[in-house]
Coordinates of C-alpha atoms in Angstrom, one line a residue:
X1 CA 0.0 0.0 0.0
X2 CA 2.6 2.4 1.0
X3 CA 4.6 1.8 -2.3
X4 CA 1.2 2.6 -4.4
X5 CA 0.6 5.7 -2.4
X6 CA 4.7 6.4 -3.2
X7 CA 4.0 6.1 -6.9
X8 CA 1.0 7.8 -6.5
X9 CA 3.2 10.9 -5.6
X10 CA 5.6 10.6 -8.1
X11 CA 3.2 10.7 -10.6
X12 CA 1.9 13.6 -9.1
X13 CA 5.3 15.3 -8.4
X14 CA 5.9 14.6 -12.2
X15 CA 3.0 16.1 -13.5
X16 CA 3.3 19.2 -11.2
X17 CA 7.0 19.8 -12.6
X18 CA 5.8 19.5 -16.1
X19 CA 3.0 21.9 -15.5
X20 CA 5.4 24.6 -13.7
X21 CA 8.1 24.4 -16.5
X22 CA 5.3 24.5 -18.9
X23 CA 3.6 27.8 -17.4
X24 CA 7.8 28.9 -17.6
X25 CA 7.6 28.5 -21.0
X26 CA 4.5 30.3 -21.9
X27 CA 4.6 32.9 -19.6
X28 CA 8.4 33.5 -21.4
X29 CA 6.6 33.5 -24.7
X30 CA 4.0 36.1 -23.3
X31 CA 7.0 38.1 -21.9
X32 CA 8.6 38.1 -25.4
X33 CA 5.5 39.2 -27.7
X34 CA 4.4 41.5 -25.2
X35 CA 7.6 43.3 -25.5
X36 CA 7.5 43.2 -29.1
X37 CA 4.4 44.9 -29.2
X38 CA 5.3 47.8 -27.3
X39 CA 8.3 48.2 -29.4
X40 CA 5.5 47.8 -32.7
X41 CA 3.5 50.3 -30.9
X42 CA 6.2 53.0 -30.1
X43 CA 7.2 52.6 -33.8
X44 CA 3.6 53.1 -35.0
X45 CA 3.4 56.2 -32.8
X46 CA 6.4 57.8 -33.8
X47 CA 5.6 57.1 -37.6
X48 CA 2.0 58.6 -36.7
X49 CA 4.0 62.2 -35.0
X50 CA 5.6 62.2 -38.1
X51 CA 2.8 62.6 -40.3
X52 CA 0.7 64.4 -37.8
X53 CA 4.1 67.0 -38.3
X54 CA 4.3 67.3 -41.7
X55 CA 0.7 68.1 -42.2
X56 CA 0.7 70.7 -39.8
X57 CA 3.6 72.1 -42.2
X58 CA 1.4 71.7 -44.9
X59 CA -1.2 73.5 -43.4
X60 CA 1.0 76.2 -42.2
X61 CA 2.3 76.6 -45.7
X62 CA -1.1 76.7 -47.3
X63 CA -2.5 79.1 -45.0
X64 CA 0.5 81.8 -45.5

């Protein structure tokens, strides 16, 4: 009995560390597309400025 509760709690053990290293993994993942989006975004924006810029240029030119 006490060997079958032993194995019992390997198992257990074993599926536990697979689930932990697993959740590693995809929290690592999140980590790394989360951080690529911010640097997408901060791109976007500062393309964004850049137009927002140049047609207040435009504007100022046209109105002179």
């Amino acid at each position: 009995m006490l060997h079958t509760e032993l194995d019992q709690l390997e198992a257990r053990i074993s599926r536990l560390t697979a689930a932990y290293r697993q959740e590693r993994l995809e929290k690592k993942r999140a980590l790394q597309e989360r951080d690529r989006l911010l640097a997408l975004n901060a791109e976007l924006k500062r393309r964004i400025e850049g137009v927002v810029e140049r047609l207040r240029l435009m504007e100022g030119e046209s109105a002179s």
